[in-house]
Amino acid sequence: MDYSLDLYTYRVSCMPDGDPWLSTSLTARWGSLNDVHTQVYMAKSMAFTARWNMTSAQMSANNEMVEQFLDFASRGDIVRVSTMISHSTRLLNESGKQGWTALMLAARNGHLDVVKELLSKGCDKDLMNKSGQTAHDIAKFWGHRHIASLLASGGDGSPHGILQRGGELEHENYFNREYLDRMGDKRADSAWLAAKQVASQTVFLLFHNLDPLVTSEPEEKDNSHPKLKLCRLRSDSVDELIRKSDTVVVFLGVEKQERSPHTVLSEEEDGLVAWFALNTQHDPTESLKPPDSNRFFLKGNMAGLLSLNEDEADPVVIMLVIHPDGNQCLLGRKKIFPPGMFSCLAGFIEAGETIENAVRREVLEESGVTVGPVQYVSCQPWPMPSSLMIGCLSVAVSTDIKVDENEIEEARWFTRQQVIDAIAKSKQAVFTMAPKQAIAHHLVKHWIRINSNL
């Protein structure tokens, strides 16, 4: 049979390697082929068409999967991103329109957890899109400093990167060190407090009309400037005193301590050494056990102790808490606020407490959110009634909110765009800002500016 080129020739060139039809040439002279040859030709044509349709379908499904993966990364859907990577790691460096990879899209929208996941799975952070931008360039342009820092250094995405450079380190100055963890969450736990008041390791500081009980060495007692120390009493020494109705008991906190993560303690034996302060109106000397001639109540100020003047302004921390993704902030509202208004969280600094620790304690007490890095921004004298407002930025290390309704009415995470809408008083705004006269207003604006590289 003559199969020379006459009316139609085609070559099967899209078959996979090893396919029996690879590079098969068929020629057919229509009208001159017998039925057998026609049938063979038609069978082969149908096989080719079926294989071509299957390949097209596979390409379409692959493109759809890539598009879904990029969309999940863009929206910050860490669960679906992780699931798709577990099924196909080749998705890591796939790109869509304009050459944008999943890492670039996550960096563009500030999704730190997605960026971390992609990097941990080995994606190429040095790829460029059609505009010549890497994921680092994109994160830096859109103001996601913590992500840009992670991509530039290959670090662990520390929340310190969210704050401006220069505010990462907290220097431990004289008088700044705190030996007690104040544990504000235990102050209302009456059962826990009662158990600690009878625990053998608990420490009590005793005051008589606010004069502290101190002790000195026998040979120093008659010196003009004896070396005095606060008496640290145990529960058996104050057992009788603590039960008297006129004794005021104040929980101070627990000793800070490092414990091995493998240490197992029961709920009753939590290993925490609590401290309490006791104050009585009547001289409790006779009640103390055992008696000690070197102990006495000190009149006046004790050398080395800080004194607070009640006429001075009360220091208050006011803080804007930034979400770990760097793209949201935490705002709260009190019942006395106008409808729809949200503002920064705030609270008084306790005696001897650092600004950083006050920020962490107040945020935890009011919202249940744990805070890590803290950065001072500015302060404002506030004449209603007499406070010094100390403004700070802080970065959360947890995101679940559990509001203390005795402190505030509501707390919510707001996106940067929602905050911008509120500042601009746009029709899309979902809340109203504190007035411009308040430092809270300027703390929020400050965050928007540094997040936009302005």
Coordinates of C-alpha atoms in Angstrom, one line a residue:
M1 CA 0.0 0.0 0.0
D2 CA 1.3 3.5 -0.9
Y3 CA 1.5 5.7 2.2
S4 CA 3.2 8.6 0.5
L5 CA 2.0 12.1 1.4
D6 CA -1.1 12.9 -0.6
L7 CA -3.9 14.6 1.3
Y8 CA -3.1 14.4 5.1
T9 CA 0.0 13.7 7.2
Y10 CA 0.4 14.1 11.0
R11 CA 3.0 13.2 13.5
V12 CA 2.2 12.2 17.1
S13 CA 4.7 14.3 19.0
C14 CA 3.0 15.0 22.3
M15 CA 3.0 11.4 23.6
P16 CA 5.2 10.6 26.7
D17 CA 8.5 8.9 26.3
G18 CA 8.2 5.2 25.5
D19 CA 4.7 5.5 24.0
P20 CA 4.3 3.0 21.1
W21 CA 2.7 5.8 19.0
L22 CA 5.6 8.3 19.6
S23 CA 6.9 9.7 16.3
T24 CA 4.5 7.5 14.3
S25 CA 3.7 9.0 10.8
L26 CA 0.6 8.1 9.0
T27 CA -0.4 9.1 5.5
A28 CA -3.7 8.3 4.0
R29 CA -5.0 8.8 0.5
W30 CA -8.7 9.3 1.0
G31 CA -10.8 7.1 -1.2
S32 CA -8.0 4.8 -2.1
L33 CA -7.6 3.1 1.3
N34 CA -9.5 -0.2 1.9
D35 CA -11.7 -0.6 5.0
V36 CA -9.0 -2.3 7.1
H37 CA -6.5 0.6 6.6
T38 CA -9.3 3.1 7.2
Q39 CA -10.2 1.4 10.5
V40 CA -6.6 1.3 11.6
Y41 CA -6.1 4.9 10.8
M42 CA -9.4 5.9 12.6
A43 CA -8.4 3.9 15.7
K44 CA -5.1 5.6 15.9
S45 CA -6.7 9.0 15.3
M46 CA -9.1 8.4 18.2
A47 CA -6.3 7.2 20.5
F48 CA -4.4 10.4 19.7
T49 CA -7.4 12.6 20.3
A50 CA -8.2 10.9 23.6
R51 CA -4.6 11.3 24.8
W52 CA -4.6 14.9 23.7
N53 CA -7.8 15.6 25.7
M54 CA -6.4 13.8 28.8
T55 CA -3.3 16.0 28.6
S56 CA -5.3 19.1 28.3
A57 CA -7.4 18.1 31.3
Q58 CA -4.3 17.4 33.4
M59 CA -2.9 20.8 32.5
S60 CA -6.2 22.5 33.4
A61 CA -6.4 20.7 36.7
N62 CA -2.7 21.6 37.5
N63 CA -3.4 25.3 36.7
E64 CA -6.4 25.2 38.9
M65 CA -4.5 23.7 41.8
V66 CA -1.7 26.3 41.5
E67 CA -4.3 29.1 41.4
Q68 CA -6.0 27.7 44.6
F69 CA -2.6 27.4 46.3
L70 CA -1.7 31.0 45.5
D71 CA -5.2 32.2 46.6
F72 CA -4.9 30.4 50.0
A73 CA -1.4 32.0 50.5
S74 CA -2.7 35.4 49.6
R75 CA -5.6 35.1 52.1
G76 CA -3.4 33.7 54.9
D77 CA -5.2 30.3 55.0
I78 CA -2.3 28.5 56.8
V79 CA -4.3 25.2 57.2
R80 CA -5.0 24.8 53.5
V81 CA -1.5 26.0 52.5
S82 CA 0.1 23.4 54.7
T83 CA -2.3 20.7 53.5
M84 CA -1.5 21.4 49.8
I85 CA 2.2 21.4 50.4
S86 CA 2.0 18.0 52.1
H87 CA 0.5 16.6 49.0
S88 CA 2.8 18.4 46.5
T89 CA 5.9 20.3 47.4
R90 CA 6.4 21.4 43.8
L91 CA 3.7 24.1 44.5
L92 CA 6.2 26.0 46.7
N93 CA 7.8 27.8 43.8
E94 CA 4.9 27.8 41.3
S95 CA 3.9 31.3 40.1
G96 CA 0.8 32.8 38.7
K97 CA 0.1 36.1 36.9
Q98 CA 3.1 38.4 36.7
G99 CA 5.3 35.8 38.2
W100 CA 4.0 36.1 41.8
T101 CA 4.7 33.1 44.0
A102 CA 2.9 32.1 47.2
L103 CA 5.7 33.6 49.3
M104 CA 5.3 36.9 47.5
L105 CA 1.6 37.0 48.0
A106 CA 1.9 36.1 51.7
A107 CA 4.6 38.8 52.1
R108 CA 2.4 41.3 50.3
N109 CA -0.5 40.8 52.7
G110 CA 1.4 40.4 56.0
H111 CA 0.7 36.7 56.7
L112 CA 3.7 35.9 58.9
D113 CA 2.6 32.3 59.7
V114 CA 2.3 31.5 56.0
V115 CA 5.7 33.0 55.2
K116 CA 7.2 30.9 58.0
E117 CA 5.5 27.7 56.7
L118 CA 6.7 28.3 53.2
L119 CA 10.3 29.0 54.3
S120 CA 10.3 25.9 56.5
K121 CA 9.3 23.7 53.6
G122 CA 12.2 25.1 51.5
C123 CA 10.7 27.6 49.1
D124 CA 13.0 29.8 47.1
K125 CA 12.9 33.3 48.7
D126 CA 15.1 34.8 46.0
L127 CA 12.7 34.3 43.1
M128 CA 11.7 37.4 41.3
N129 CA 8.4 38.4 39.7
K130 CA 8.1 40.0 36.3
S131 CA 8.7 43.4 37.9
G132 CA 12.0 42.2 39.3
Q133 CA 10.8 42.1 42.9
T134 CA 11.6 39.4 45.5
A135 CA 9.3 38.6 48.4
H136 CA 11.6 40.7 50.6
D137 CA 11.2 43.7 48.3
I138 CA 7.4 43.3 48.4
A139 CA 7.2 42.9 52.3
K140 CA 9.4 46.0 52.7
F141 CA 7.4 48.1 50.3
W142 CA 4.1 47.3 52.0
G143 CA 5.4 48.1 55.4
H144 CA 5.6 44.5 56.9
R145 CA 8.9 45.1 58.7
H146 CA 8.9 41.8 60.7
I147 CA 8.4 39.8 57.5
A148 CA 11.0 41.8 55.6
S149 CA 13.4 41.2 58.5
L150 CA 12.7 37.5 58.5
L151 CA 13.2 37.2 54.7
A152 CA 16.4 39.3 54.9
S153 CA 18.1 37.5 57.8
G154 CA 16.5 34.0 57.6
G155 CA 15.6 34.5 61.3
D156 CA 12.7 33.0 63.3
G157 CA 10.3 35.8 62.7
S158 CA 10.6 37.3 66.2
P159 CA 7.9 39.8 67.2
H160 CA 10.6 42.3 67.9
G161 CA 10.8 42.8 64.1
I162 CA 7.3 44.4 64.1
L163 CA 8.6 47.4 66.1
Q164 CA 10.9 50.1 64.7
R165 CA 14.6 49.5 64.8
G166 CA 16.1 50.9 68.0
G167 CA 13.2 49.8 70.2
E168 CA 14.0 46.1 70.4
L169 CA 16.1 45.9 73.5
E170 CA 14.9 46.6 77.0
H171 CA 17.8 47.7 79.2
E172 CA 17.7 46.6 82.9
N173 CA 18.4 49.8 84.8
Y174 CA 18.9 50.2 88.6
F175 CA 15.7 49.6 90.5
N176 CA 14.1 48.0 87.5
R177 CA 14.6 44.4 88.4
E178 CA 11.5 42.7 89.8
Y179 CA 11.9 39.7 92.1
L180 CA 8.2 38.9 92.1
D181 CA 5.7 37.9 89.5
R182 CA 2.6 39.9 90.4
M183 CA 0.3 37.3 89.0
G184 CA -2.7 39.5 88.7
D185 CA -4.9 36.6 87.7
K186 CA -4.6 35.1 91.1
R187 CA -5.8 38.1 93.1
A188 CA -9.4 37.1 92.8
D189 CA -8.8 33.4 93.4
S190 CA -9.8 33.1 97.1
A191 CA -9.2 29.4 97.3
W192 CA -5.7 29.7 95.9
L193 CA -4.9 32.6 98.2
A194 CA -6.2 30.8 101.3
A195 CA -4.0 27.8 100.5
K196 CA -1.0 30.0 100.1
Q197 CA -1.5 31.8 103.3
V198 CA -1.0 28.6 105.3
A199 CA 1.7 27.2 103.1
S200 CA 5.0 26.7 104.9
Q201 CA 7.1 28.4 102.2
T202 CA 5.0 31.6 102.0
V203 CA 6.7 34.9 102.9
F204 CA 4.9 37.6 104.9
L205 CA 6.0 41.3 105.3
L206 CA 4.5 42.8 108.4
F207 CA 3.5 46.5 108.9
H208 CA 2.0 48.3 111.9
N209 CA 0.1 51.4 110.8
L210 CA 2.3 51.2 107.6
D211 CA 5.6 51.1 109.6
P212 CA 7.6 48.0 108.4
L213 CA 8.9 45.3 110.7
V214 CA 12.7 45.3 110.3
T215 CA 15.6 43.5 111.9
S216 CA 19.2 44.4 112.5
E217 CA 22.2 42.5 113.7
P218 CA 22.7 42.8 117.5
E219 CA 26.0 44.7 117.2
E220 CA 24.5 47.1 114.7
K221 CA 21.3 48.0 116.6
D222 CA 22.9 50.9 118.6
N223 CA 24.7 52.3 115.6
S224 CA 23.6 55.6 114.2
H225 CA 23.0 54.0 110.7
P226 CA 22.4 50.3 111.4
K227 CA 22.0 47.9 108.5
L228 CA 18.3 47.1 108.4
K229 CA 16.4 44.5 106.6
L230 CA 12.7 43.8 106.2
C231 CA 11.7 40.8 108.2
R232 CA 10.5 37.9 106.2
L233 CA 8.1 35.9 108.3
R234 CA 6.6 32.5 107.7
S235 CA 3.0 31.3 108.1
D236 CA 3.5 29.8 111.6
S237 CA 4.7 33.2 112.9
V238 CA 1.6 35.1 111.7
D239 CA -1.0 32.4 112.1
E240 CA -2.8 34.1 114.9
L241 CA -2.4 37.6 113.5
I242 CA -3.7 36.8 110.0
R243 CA -7.0 35.6 111.5
K244 CA -7.7 39.0 113.3
S245 CA -10.4 41.1 111.7
D246 CA -8.4 44.3 111.7
T247 CA -5.5 42.8 109.7
V248 CA -5.3 43.8 106.1
V249 CA -3.8 41.2 103.8
V250 CA -2.3 42.1 100.4
F251 CA -1.1 39.6 97.9
L252 CA 2.2 40.8 96.4
G253 CA 3.0 38.1 94.0
V254 CA 5.2 34.9 93.7
E255 CA 8.9 34.5 93.5
K256 CA 10.2 34.3 89.9
Q257 CA 11.9 31.0 89.4
E258 CA 13.2 28.8 86.6
R259 CA 11.9 25.2 86.6
S260 CA 12.8 22.3 84.4
P261 CA 10.0 21.6 81.9
H262 CA 10.2 17.9 83.1
T263 CA 9.3 18.8 86.7
V264 CA 5.9 17.4 87.5
L265 CA 3.9 19.1 90.3
S266 CA 0.4 18.5 91.5
E267 CA -2.1 21.3 91.5
E268 CA -1.8 21.7 95.2
E269 CA 2.0 21.7 95.0
D270 CA 2.4 24.2 92.2
G271 CA 5.9 25.1 93.5
L272 CA 5.1 28.9 93.7
V273 CA 6.4 30.8 96.7
A274 CA 3.8 33.5 97.5
W275 CA 4.5 36.8 99.2
F276 CA 1.9 38.7 101.3
A277 CA 2.0 42.1 103.1
L278 CA 0.1 42.4 106.4
N279 CA -0.9 45.6 108.1
T280 CA -2.4 46.0 111.6
Q281 CA -3.7 49.0 113.6
H282 CA -2.8 47.4 116.9
D283 CA 0.8 46.6 117.9
P284 CA 1.2 42.9 116.9
T285 CA 4.5 42.3 118.6
E286 CA 3.0 40.1 121.3
S287 CA 1.4 37.9 118.7
L288 CA 4.6 37.2 116.7
K289 CA 6.2 33.7 117.2
P290 CA 8.9 33.2 118.2
P291 CA 9.8 36.5 119.9
D292 CA 12.9 38.3 118.7
S293 CA 14.5 41.2 120.4
N294 CA 16.3 42.4 117.2
R295 CA 12.9 43.0 115.4
F296 CA 11.1 46.3 115.7
F297 CA 8.8 48.6 113.7
L298 CA 10.7 51.3 111.9
K299 CA 9.2 54.8 112.3
G300 CA 9.6 57.1 109.3
N301 CA 11.3 56.4 106.0
M302 CA 13.6 53.4 105.6
A303 CA 16.8 54.1 103.7
G304 CA 16.8 52.5 100.3
L305 CA 13.0 52.5 99.9
L306 CA 11.3 54.7 97.3
S307 CA 8.7 57.2 98.6
L308 CA 5.6 58.2 96.6
N309 CA 4.0 61.6 96.9
E310 CA 0.3 61.4 96.7
D311 CA 0.2 64.9 95.3
E312 CA 2.2 63.9 92.2
A313 CA 0.6 62.7 89.0
D314 CA -0.3 59.1 88.8
P315 CA 1.6 57.2 86.1
V316 CA -0.6 55.4 83.6
V317 CA 0.5 53.1 80.7
I318 CA -1.5 53.3 77.6
M319 CA -0.6 50.9 74.8
L320 CA -1.5 49.9 71.3
V321 CA -1.1 46.1 71.1
I322 CA 0.0 44.8 67.6
H323 CA -1.1 41.4 66.3
P324 CA 1.8 38.9 65.7
D325 CA 1.1 39.2 61.9
G326 CA 1.9 43.0 62.2
N327 CA -1.3 43.8 60.2
Q328 CA -3.9 44.2 63.1
C329 CA -4.1 46.0 66.4
L330 CA -6.1 45.4 69.6
L331 CA -8.5 48.1 70.8
G332 CA -11.1 48.0 73.6
R333 CA -14.0 50.0 74.8
K334 CA -15.5 50.8 78.2
K335 CA -19.1 51.2 79.0
I336 CA -18.7 54.9 79.4
F337 CA -17.4 55.4 75.8
P338 CA -19.7 56.8 73.2
P339 CA -21.4 54.1 71.0
G340 CA -19.0 52.6 68.5
M341 CA -15.8 54.1 70.0
F342 CA -12.8 51.9 70.6
S343 CA -9.4 53.0 72.1
C344 CA -6.1 51.7 73.4
L345 CA -6.0 49.7 76.6
A346 CA -4.6 51.5 79.6
G347 CA -4.0 51.1 83.3
F348 CA -2.1 52.4 86.3
I349 CA 1.5 51.5 87.0
E350 CA 1.9 49.9 90.4
A351 CA 4.5 51.0 92.9
G352 CA 7.9 49.7 91.9
E353 CA 6.7 48.3 88.6
T354 CA 8.5 49.0 85.3
I355 CA 6.6 50.4 82.3
E356 CA 7.2 47.3 80.3
N357 CA 5.8 45.0 83.0
A358 CA 2.9 47.3 83.6
V359 CA 2.0 47.1 79.9
R360 CA 2.1 43.3 79.9
R361 CA 0.2 43.0 83.1
E362 CA -2.6 45.4 82.2
V363 CA -3.1 43.9 78.7
L364 CA -3.3 40.4 80.2
E365 CA -5.7 41.4 82.9
E366 CA -8.1 43.4 80.6
S367 CA -8.0 41.3 77.4
G368 CA -6.4 37.9 78.2
V369 CA -3.8 38.6 75.5
T370 CA -0.1 37.9 76.3
V371 CA 2.4 40.6 75.3
G372 CA 6.0 40.3 74.4
P373 CA 8.2 43.2 73.2
V374 CA 7.2 46.7 74.5
Q375 CA 8.4 50.0 73.0
Y376 CA 8.0 53.5 74.5
V377 CA 6.7 56.1 72.1
S378 CA 5.7 59.3 73.9
C379 CA 3.9 60.6 77.0
Q380 CA 1.1 63.1 77.7
P381 CA 0.1 64.9 80.9
W382 CA -3.6 64.3 81.4
P383 CA -5.4 66.7 83.7
M384 CA -8.5 64.5 84.2
P385 CA -7.9 64.2 87.1
S386 CA -4.0 64.1 87.3
S387 CA -2.2 61.4 85.3
L388 CA 0.9 61.1 83.2
M389 CA -0.1 58.9 80.2
I390 CA 2.9 56.9 79.0
G391 CA 2.3 55.7 75.5
C392 CA 3.8 52.5 74.2
L393 CA 3.6 50.0 71.3
S394 CA 3.6 46.3 72.2
V395 CA 3.5 43.1 70.2
A396 CA 1.2 40.2 71.2
V397 CA 2.5 36.7 71.4
S398 CA -1.1 35.3 71.8
T399 CA -4.3 36.3 70.0
D400 CA -7.2 34.8 71.9
I401 CA -9.3 37.4 73.7
K402 CA -10.9 36.9 77.1
V403 CA -12.2 40.2 78.3
D404 CA -12.4 41.0 82.1
E405 CA -15.8 42.7 82.1
N406 CA -15.0 44.4 85.3
E407 CA -12.3 46.4 83.4
I408 CA -13.6 46.8 79.9
E409 CA -16.8 46.0 77.9
E410 CA -15.2 44.6 74.7
A411 CA -11.9 44.1 73.0
R412 CA -11.4 43.3 69.3
W413 CA -8.6 43.0 66.7
F414 CA -8.9 45.5 63.9
T415 CA -7.1 45.3 60.5
R416 CA -4.9 48.2 59.4
Q417 CA -7.5 49.1 56.7
Q418 CA -10.3 49.2 59.3
V419 CA -8.1 51.6 61.4
I420 CA -7.4 53.8 58.3
D421 CA -11.1 54.0 57.6
A422 CA -11.8 55.0 61.2
I423 CA -9.1 57.7 61.1
A424 CA -10.4 59.0 57.8
K425 CA -14.0 58.8 59.1
S426 CA -15.0 57.1 55.9
K427 CA -18.4 55.5 55.3
Q428 CA -16.9 52.0 55.5
A429 CA -15.6 52.7 59.1
V430 CA -16.7 50.0 61.5
F431 CA -15.7 52.0 64.7
T432 CA -14.8 55.5 65.7
M433 CA -11.5 56.6 67.1
A434 CA -10.6 58.3 70.3
P435 CA -10.5 62.1 69.9
K436 CA -7.4 63.8 68.5
Q437 CA -6.7 65.3 72.0
A438 CA -6.0 61.9 73.4
I439 CA -2.6 60.2 73.1
A440 CA -4.5 57.0 72.1
H441 CA -5.4 58.7 68.8
H442 CA -1.7 59.5 68.0
L443 CA -0.5 56.0 69.1
V444 CA -2.7 54.5 66.4
K445 CA -1.6 57.0 63.8
H446 CA 2.0 56.3 64.8
W447 CA 1.5 52.6 64.1
I448 CA -0.1 53.3 60.7
R449 CA 2.8 55.5 59.7
I450 CA 5.6 53.1 60.6
N451 CA 3.7 50.2 59.0
S452 CA 3.5 52.3 55.8
N453 CA 7.2 53.2 55.8
L454 CA 6.3 56.9 56.0

